[in-house]
Each structure stands twice: as C-alpha cells, then as structure tokens.
PDB file of C-alpha atoms and ligand atoms in Angstrom:
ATOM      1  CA  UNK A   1     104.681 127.577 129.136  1.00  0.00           C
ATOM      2  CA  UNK A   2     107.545 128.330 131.533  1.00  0.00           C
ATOM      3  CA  UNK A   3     107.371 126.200 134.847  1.00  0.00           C
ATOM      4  CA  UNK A   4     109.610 127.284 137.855  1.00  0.00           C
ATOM      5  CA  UNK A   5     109.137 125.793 140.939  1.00  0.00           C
ATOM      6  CA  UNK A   6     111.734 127.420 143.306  1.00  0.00           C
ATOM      7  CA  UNK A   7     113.801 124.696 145.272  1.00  0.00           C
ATOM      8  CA  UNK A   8     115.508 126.983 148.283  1.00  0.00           C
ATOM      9  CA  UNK A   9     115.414 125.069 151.566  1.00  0.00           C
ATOM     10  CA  UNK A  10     113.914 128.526 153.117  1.00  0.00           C
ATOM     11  CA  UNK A  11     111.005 128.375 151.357  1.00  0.00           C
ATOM     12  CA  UNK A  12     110.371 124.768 151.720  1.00  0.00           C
ATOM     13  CA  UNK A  13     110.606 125.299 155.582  1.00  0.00           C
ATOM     14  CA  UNK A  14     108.426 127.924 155.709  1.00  0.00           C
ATOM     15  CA  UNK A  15     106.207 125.965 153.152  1.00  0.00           C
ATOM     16  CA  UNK A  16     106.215 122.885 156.045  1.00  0.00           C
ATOM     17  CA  UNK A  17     105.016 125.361 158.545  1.00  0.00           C
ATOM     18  CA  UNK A  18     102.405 126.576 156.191  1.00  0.00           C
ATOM     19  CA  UNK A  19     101.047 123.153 155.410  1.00  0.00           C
ATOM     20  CA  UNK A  20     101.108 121.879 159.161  1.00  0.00           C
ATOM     21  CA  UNK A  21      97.436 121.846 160.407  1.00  0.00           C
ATOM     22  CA  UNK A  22      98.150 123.144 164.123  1.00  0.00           C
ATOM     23  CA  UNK A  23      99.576 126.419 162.127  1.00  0.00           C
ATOM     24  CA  UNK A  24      97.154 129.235 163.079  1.00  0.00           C
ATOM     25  CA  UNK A  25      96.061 132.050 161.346  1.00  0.00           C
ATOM     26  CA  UNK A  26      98.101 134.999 162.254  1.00  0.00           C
ATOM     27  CA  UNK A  27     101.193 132.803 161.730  1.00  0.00           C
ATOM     28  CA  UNK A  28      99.621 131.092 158.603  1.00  0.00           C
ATOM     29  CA  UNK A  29      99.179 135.198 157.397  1.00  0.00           C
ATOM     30  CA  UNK A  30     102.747 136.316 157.884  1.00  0.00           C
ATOM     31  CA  UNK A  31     104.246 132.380 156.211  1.00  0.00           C
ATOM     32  CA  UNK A  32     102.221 133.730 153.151  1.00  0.00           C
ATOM     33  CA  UNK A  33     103.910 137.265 152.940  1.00  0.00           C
ATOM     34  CA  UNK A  34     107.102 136.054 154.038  1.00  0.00           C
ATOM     35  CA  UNK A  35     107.156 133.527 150.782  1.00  0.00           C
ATOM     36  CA  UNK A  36     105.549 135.741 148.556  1.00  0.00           C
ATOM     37  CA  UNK A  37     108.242 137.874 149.227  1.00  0.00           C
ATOM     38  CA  UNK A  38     111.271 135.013 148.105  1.00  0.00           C
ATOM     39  CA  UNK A  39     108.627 134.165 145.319  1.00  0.00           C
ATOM     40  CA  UNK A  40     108.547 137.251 143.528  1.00  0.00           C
ATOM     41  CA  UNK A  41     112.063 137.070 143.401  1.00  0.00           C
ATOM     42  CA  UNK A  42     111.980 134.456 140.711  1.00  0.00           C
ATOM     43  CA  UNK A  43     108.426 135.670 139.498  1.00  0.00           C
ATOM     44  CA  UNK A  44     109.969 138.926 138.196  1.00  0.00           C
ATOM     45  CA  UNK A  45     112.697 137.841 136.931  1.00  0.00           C
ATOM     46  CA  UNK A  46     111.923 138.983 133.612  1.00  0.00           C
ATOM     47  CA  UNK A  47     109.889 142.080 134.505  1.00  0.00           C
ATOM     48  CA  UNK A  48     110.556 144.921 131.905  1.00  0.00           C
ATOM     49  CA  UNK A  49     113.205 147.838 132.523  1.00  0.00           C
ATOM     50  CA  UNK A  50     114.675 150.455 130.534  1.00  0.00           C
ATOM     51  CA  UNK A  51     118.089 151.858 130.894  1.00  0.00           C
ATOM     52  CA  UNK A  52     119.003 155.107 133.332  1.00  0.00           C
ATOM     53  CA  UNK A  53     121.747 157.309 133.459  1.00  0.00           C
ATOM     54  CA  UNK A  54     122.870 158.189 136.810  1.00  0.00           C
ATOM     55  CA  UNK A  55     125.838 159.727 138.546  1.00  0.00           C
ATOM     56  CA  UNK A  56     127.137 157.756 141.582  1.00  0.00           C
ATOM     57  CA  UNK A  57     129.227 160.475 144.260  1.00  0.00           C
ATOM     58  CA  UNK A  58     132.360 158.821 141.882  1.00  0.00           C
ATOM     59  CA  UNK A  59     131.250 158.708 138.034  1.00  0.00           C
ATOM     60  CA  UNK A  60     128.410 158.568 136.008  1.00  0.00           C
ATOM     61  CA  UNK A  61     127.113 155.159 135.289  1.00  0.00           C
ATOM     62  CA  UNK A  62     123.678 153.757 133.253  1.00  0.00           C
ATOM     63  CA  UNK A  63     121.060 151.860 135.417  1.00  0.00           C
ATOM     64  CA  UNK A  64     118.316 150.376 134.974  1.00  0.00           C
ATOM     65  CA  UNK A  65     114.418 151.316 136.160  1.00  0.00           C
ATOM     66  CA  UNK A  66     111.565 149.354 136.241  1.00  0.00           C
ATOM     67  CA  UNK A  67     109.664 150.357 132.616  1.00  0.00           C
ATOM     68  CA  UNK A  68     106.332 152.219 131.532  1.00  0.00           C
ATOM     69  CA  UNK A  69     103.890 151.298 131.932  1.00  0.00           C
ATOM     70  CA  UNK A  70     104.446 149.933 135.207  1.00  0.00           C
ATOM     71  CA  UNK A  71     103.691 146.246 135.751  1.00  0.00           C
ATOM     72  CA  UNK A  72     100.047 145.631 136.641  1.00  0.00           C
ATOM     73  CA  UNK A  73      99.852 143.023 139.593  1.00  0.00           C
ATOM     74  CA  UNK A  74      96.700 141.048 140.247  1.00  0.00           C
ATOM     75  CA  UNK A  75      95.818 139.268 143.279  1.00  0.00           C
ATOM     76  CA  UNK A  76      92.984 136.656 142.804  1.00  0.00           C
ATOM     77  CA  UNK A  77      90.261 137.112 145.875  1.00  0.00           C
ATOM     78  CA  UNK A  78      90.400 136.311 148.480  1.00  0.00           C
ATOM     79  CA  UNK A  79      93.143 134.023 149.004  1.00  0.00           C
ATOM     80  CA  UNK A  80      95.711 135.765 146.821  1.00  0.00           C
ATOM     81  CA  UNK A  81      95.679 139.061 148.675  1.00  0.00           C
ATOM     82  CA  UNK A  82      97.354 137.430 151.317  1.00  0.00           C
ATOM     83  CA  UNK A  83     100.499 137.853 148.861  1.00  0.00           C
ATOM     84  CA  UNK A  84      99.788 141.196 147.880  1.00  0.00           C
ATOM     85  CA  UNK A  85     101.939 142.905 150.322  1.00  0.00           C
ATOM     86  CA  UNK A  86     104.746 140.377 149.933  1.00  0.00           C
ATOM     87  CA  UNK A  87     104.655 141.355 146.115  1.00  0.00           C
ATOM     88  CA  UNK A  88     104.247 145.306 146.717  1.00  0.00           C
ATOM     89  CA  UNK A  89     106.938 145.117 149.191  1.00  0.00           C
ATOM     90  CA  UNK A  90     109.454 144.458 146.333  1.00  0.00           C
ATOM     91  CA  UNK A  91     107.716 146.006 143.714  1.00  0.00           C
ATOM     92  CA  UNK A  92     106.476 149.155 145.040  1.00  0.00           C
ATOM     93  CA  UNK A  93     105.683 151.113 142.080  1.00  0.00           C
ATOM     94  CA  UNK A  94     103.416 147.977 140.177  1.00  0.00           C
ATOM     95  CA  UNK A  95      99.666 148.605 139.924  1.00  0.00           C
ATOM     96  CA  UNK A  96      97.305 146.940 141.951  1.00  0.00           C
ATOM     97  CA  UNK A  97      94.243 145.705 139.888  1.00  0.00           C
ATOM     98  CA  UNK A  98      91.828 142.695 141.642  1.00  0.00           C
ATOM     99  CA  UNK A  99      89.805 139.878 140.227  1.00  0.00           C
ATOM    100  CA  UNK A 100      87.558 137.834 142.437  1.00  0.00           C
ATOM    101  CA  UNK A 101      87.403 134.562 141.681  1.00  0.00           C
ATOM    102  CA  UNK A 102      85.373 131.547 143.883  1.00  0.00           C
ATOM    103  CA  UNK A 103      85.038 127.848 143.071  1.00  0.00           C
ATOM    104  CA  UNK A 104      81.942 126.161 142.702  1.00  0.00           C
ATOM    105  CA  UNK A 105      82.472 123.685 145.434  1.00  0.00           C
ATOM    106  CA  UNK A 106      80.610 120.430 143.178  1.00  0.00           C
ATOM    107  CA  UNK A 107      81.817 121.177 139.744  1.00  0.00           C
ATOM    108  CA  UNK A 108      85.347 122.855 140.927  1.00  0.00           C
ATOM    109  CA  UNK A 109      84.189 125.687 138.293  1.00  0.00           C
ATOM    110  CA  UNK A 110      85.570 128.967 138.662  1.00  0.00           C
ATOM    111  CA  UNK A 111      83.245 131.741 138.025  1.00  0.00           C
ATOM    112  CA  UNK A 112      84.075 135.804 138.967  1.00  0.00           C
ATOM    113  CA  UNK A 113      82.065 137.497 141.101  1.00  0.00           C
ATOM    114  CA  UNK A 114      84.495 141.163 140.946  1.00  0.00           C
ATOM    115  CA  UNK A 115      86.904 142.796 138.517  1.00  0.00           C
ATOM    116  CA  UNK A 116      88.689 146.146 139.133  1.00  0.00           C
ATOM    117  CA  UNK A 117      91.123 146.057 136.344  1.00  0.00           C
ATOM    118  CA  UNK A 118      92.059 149.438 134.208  1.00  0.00           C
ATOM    119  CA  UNK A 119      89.759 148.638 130.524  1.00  0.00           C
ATOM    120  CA  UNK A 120      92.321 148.982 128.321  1.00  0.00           C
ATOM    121  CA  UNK A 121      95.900 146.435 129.279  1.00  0.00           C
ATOM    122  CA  UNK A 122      96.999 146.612 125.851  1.00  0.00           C
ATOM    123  CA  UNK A 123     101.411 145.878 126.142  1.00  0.00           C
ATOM    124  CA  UNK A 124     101.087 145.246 130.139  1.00  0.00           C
ATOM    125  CA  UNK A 125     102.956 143.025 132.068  1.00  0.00           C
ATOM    126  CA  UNK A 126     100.855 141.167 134.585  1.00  0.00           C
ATOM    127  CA  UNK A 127     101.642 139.689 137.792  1.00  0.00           C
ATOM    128  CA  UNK A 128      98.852 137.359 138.665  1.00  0.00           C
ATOM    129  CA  UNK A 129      98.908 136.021 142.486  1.00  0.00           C
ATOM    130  CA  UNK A 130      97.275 132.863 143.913  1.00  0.00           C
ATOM    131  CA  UNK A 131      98.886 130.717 146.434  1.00  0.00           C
ATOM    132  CA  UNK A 132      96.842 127.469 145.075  1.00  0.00           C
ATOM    133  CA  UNK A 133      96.564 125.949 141.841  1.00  0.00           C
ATOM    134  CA  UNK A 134      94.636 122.993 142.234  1.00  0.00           C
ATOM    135  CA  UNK A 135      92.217 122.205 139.023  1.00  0.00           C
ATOM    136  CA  UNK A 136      94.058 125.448 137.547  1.00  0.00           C
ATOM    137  CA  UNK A 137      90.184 126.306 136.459  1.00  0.00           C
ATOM    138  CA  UNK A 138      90.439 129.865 138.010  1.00  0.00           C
ATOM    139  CA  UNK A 139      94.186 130.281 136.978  1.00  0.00           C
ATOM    140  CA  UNK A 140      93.282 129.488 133.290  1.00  0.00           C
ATOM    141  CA  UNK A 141      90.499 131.790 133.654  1.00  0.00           C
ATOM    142  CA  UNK A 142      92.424 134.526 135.567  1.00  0.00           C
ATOM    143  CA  UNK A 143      94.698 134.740 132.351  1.00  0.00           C
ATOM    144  CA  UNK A 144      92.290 133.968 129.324  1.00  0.00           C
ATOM    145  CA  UNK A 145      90.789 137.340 131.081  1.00  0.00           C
ATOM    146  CA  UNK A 146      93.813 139.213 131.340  1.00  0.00           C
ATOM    147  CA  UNK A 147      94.808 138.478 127.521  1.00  0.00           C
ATOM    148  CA  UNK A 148      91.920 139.284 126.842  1.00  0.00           C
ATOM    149  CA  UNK A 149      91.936 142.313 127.709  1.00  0.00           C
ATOM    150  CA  UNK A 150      95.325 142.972 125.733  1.00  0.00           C
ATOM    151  CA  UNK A 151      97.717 142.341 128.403  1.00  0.00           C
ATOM    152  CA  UNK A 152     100.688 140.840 126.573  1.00  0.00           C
ATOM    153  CA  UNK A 153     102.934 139.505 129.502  1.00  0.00           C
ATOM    154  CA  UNK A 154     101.442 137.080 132.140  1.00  0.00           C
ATOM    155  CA  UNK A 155     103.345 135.442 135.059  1.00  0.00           C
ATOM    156  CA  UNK A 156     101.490 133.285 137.719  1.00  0.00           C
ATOM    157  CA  UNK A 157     102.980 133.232 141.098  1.00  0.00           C
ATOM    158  CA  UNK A 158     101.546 130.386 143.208  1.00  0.00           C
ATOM    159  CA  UNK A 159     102.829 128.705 146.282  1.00  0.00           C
ATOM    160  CA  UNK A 160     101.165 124.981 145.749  1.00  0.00           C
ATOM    161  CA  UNK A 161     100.597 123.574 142.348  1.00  0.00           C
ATOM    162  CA  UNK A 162      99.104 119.976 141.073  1.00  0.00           C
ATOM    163  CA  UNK A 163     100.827 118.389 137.957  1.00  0.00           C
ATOM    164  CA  UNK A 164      97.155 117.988 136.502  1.00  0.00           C
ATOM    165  CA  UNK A 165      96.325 121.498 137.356  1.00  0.00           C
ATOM    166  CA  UNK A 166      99.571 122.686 135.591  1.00  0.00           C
ATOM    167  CA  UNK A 167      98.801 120.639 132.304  1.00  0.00           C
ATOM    168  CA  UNK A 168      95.358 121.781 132.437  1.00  0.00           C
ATOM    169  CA  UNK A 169      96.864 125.475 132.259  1.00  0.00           C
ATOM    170  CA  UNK A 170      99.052 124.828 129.620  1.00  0.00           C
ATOM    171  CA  UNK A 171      96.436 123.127 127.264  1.00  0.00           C
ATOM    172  CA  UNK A 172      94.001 126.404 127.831  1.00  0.00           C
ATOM    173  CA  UNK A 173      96.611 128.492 126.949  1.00  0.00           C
ATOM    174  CA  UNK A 174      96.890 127.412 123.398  1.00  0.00           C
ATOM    175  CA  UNK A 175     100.537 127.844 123.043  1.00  0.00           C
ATOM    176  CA  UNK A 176     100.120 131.274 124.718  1.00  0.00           C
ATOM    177  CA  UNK A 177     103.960 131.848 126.256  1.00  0.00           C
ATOM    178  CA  UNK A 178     103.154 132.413 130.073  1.00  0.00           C
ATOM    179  CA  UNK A 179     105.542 131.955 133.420  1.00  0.00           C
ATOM    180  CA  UNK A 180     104.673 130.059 136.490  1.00  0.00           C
ATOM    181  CA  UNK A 181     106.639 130.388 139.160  1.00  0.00           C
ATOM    182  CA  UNK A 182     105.378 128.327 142.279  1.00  0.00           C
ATOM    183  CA  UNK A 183     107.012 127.094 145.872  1.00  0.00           C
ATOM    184  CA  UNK A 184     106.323 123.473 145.373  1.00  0.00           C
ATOM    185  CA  UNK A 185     104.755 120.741 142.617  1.00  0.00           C
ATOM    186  CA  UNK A 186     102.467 118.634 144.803  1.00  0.00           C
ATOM    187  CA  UNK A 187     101.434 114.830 144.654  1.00  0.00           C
ATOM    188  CA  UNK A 188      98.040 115.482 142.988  1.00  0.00           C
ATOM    189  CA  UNK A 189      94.553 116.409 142.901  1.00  0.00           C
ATOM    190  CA  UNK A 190      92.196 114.269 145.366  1.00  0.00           C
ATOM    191  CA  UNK A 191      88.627 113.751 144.272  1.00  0.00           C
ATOM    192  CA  UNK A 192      87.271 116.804 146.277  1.00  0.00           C
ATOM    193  CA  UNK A 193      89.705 119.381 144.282  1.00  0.00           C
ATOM    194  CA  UNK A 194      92.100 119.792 146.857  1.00  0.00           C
ATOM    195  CA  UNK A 195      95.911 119.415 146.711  1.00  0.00           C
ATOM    196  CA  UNK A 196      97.498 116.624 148.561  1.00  0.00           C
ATOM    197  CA  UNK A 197      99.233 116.664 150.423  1.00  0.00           C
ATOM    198  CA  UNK A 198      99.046 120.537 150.047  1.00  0.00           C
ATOM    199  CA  UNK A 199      97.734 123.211 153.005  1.00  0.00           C
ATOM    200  CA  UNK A 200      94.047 122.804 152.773  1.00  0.00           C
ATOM    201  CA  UNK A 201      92.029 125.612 152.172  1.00  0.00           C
ATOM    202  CA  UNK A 202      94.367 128.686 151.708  1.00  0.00           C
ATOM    203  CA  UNK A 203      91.299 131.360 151.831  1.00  0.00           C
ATOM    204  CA  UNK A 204      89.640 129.627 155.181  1.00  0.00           C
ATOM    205  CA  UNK A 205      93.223 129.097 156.837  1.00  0.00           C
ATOM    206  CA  UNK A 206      93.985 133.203 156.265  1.00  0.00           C
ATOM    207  CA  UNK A 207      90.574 134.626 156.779  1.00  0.00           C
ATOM    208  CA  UNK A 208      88.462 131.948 158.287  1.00  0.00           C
ATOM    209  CA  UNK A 209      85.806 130.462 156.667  1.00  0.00           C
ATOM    210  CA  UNK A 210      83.047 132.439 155.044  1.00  0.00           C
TER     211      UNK A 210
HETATM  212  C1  LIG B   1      90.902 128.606 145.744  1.00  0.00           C
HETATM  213  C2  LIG B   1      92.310 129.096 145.451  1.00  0.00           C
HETATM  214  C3  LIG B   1      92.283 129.316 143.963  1.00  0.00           C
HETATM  215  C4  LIG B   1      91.388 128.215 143.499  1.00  0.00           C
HETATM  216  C5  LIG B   1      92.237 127.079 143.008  1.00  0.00           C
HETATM  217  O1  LIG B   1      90.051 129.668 145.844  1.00  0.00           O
HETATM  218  O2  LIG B   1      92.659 130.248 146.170  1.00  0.00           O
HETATM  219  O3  LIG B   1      91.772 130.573 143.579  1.00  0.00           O
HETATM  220  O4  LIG B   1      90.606 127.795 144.618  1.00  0.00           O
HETATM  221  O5  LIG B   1      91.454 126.081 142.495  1.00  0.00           O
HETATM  222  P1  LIG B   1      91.457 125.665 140.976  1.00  0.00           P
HETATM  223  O6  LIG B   1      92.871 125.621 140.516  1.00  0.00           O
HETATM  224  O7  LIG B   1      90.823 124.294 141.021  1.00  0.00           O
HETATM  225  O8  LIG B   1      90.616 126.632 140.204  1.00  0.00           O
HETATM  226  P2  LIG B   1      88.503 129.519 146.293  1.00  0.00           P
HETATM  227  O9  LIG B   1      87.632 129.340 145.105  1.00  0.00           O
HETATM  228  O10 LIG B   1      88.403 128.498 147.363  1.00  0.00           O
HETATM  229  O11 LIG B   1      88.173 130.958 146.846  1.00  0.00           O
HETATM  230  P3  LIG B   1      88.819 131.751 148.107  1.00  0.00           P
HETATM  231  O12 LIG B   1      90.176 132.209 147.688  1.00  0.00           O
HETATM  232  O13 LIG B   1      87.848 132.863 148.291  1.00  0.00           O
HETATM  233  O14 LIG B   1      88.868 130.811 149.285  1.00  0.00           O
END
C-alpha cells in the first residue's frame, strides 16, 4: 500500500482552519473543495493517459490525454461529496459513481445504505473520496467493493487519517496494491472513533447534523 500524506504549508493552513471549532459551515464547505482541489493533485498522479498527436500554431508535437475508459471517481456519502467538485474541477471528464456509506455509531461498523456504480468496472481506475479515515472500516469496505466489482486501480483521497485506521486498511487489503493520498496523519483514534486531534464530525460540520 502506497501512503502519501502531502506536506505543503497551504494545505496544512487551510487544514488548521478546517479543524478549528469556531469554523462555520459555509467556510468549513469551501476549506473542503479548496483542499480537495491541491489533493487530487497528488491523488492522480498516476491516473492513466495515452499519447496524442497534436499540432501547436509552430510544429506538430505528441501529448498526452487522459485514457479510456475514463477514470471512475467515487465520493463516499455524505461527507465525501463535499470533495466532489474539488475533484471534478480538475478532472472534468472522470465519471461520477456514489456509494453511501454510515457508521454504526456503537460498533464503528460501516454498513451501505446506496450504490450507484456502473455493474461491470472491470480495468477502471477509481478515485475514491472521503475526507476522514478514522477506524478505516468504511474505507476498507469502500474498496473490497470496488475490487470487487473488477475495478483494477484504487486510490483513496482523504484529508485526516489515523495510523491505526491506515494499518487496518492495509491488513484488509491483502497485499492488494492501493494509493492513499491524505492532508495529514493524525495522533490517533480516541475511544468514541473519532480522530484526535482531527475536525470532528466532517458530515455534521458540512451539512449539519442529521
Ligand atoms: C464518517 C466519515 C467516513 C467514516 C470514517 O462518515 O465520513 O466515511 O465515518 O470512519 P471509519 O474510518 O471508522 O469507517 P459517517 O459514517 O459519520 O457518515 P456521514 O459521512 O454521513 O457523516
């Protein structure tokens, strides 16, 4: 398993801004774009492209274009749509497919309550977004479904990360070659699940609480 947690002194002041308590909602919204945005930077890194010829007003020249089939991105409800447009704004020809994904609150269980994914992901490069990976339950899950389903490529961007929820990843990925690119390694897990020192809830701080 690839680990890169991006150390640019941009993100980690937008990242303090993000994990300060007085932040609101609307600000806490755009913080989330913003650094989606640098993320995916380093997230697609190794997305696939195949080689174009073009002519420039002075010569011809060979390119490159982002490859067929087009990388399938997947936001993981409801907090990782608040990255969606920071990915999409980069990469504007990826697919959009959606997994909904909520913690049991006791036993810190994932379980999926939606899926709009195309059936067959055989060769495609996913993009899987989440701004927390605490446990790393629902990230695990998230990609044991993905693989699943034939994808063959999966990157995790995240924006807070334990080092017990990244182990925990690697171990269910039995050796499986994955990338996670995230904004910052935290302290660790408290007993309730969440990261510390971390943002708090990430869903409740864009949305409000359900
Ligand atoms: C949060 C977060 C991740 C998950 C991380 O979602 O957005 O999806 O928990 O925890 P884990 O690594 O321990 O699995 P939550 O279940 O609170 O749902 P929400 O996005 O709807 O708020």
């Amino acid at each position: 398993m690839r680990v890169h947690v991006a150390d640019h002194p941009l993100i980690t002041h937008k990242l303090t801004v993000l994990r300060d308590v007085n932040t609101p909602s609307p600000v806490f919204r755009a913080l989330v774009e913003e650094l989606m945005t640098l993320l995916a930077y380093e997230g697609t890194r190794n997305v696939r492209v195949t080689p174009v010829e073009i002519e420039t007003p002075v010569a011809p020249t060979t390119g490159v274009r982002i490859a067929e089939p087009k990388p399938l991105v997947v936001p993981i409800l409801r907090a990782g749509l608040g990255m969606l447009e920071g990915m999409v704004k980069l990469v504007p020809t990826a697919e959009v497919g959606f997994l909904g994904m909520a913690r049991n609150e006791e036993t810190l269980e994932p379980a999926t309550y939606a899926e709009r994914l195309p059936d067959d992901l055989s060769g495609r490069q996913c993009f899987v977004l989440d701004p927390m990976l605490a446990t790393g339950g629902s990230l695990a899950a998230a990609m044991e479904y993905l693989f699943q389903r034939g994808a063959d490529d999966v990157t995790a961007i995240c924006i807070l990360g334990t080092p017990e929820g990244l182990e925990a990843v690697e171990k269910a990925m039995h050796g499986r070659e994955v990338t996670i690119v995230l904004g910052a390694v935290d302290e660790r897990l408290n007993e309730h699940g969440f990261i510390v020192p971390g943002l708090g809830d990430a869903g409740d701080r864009l949305y409000g609480t359900v």
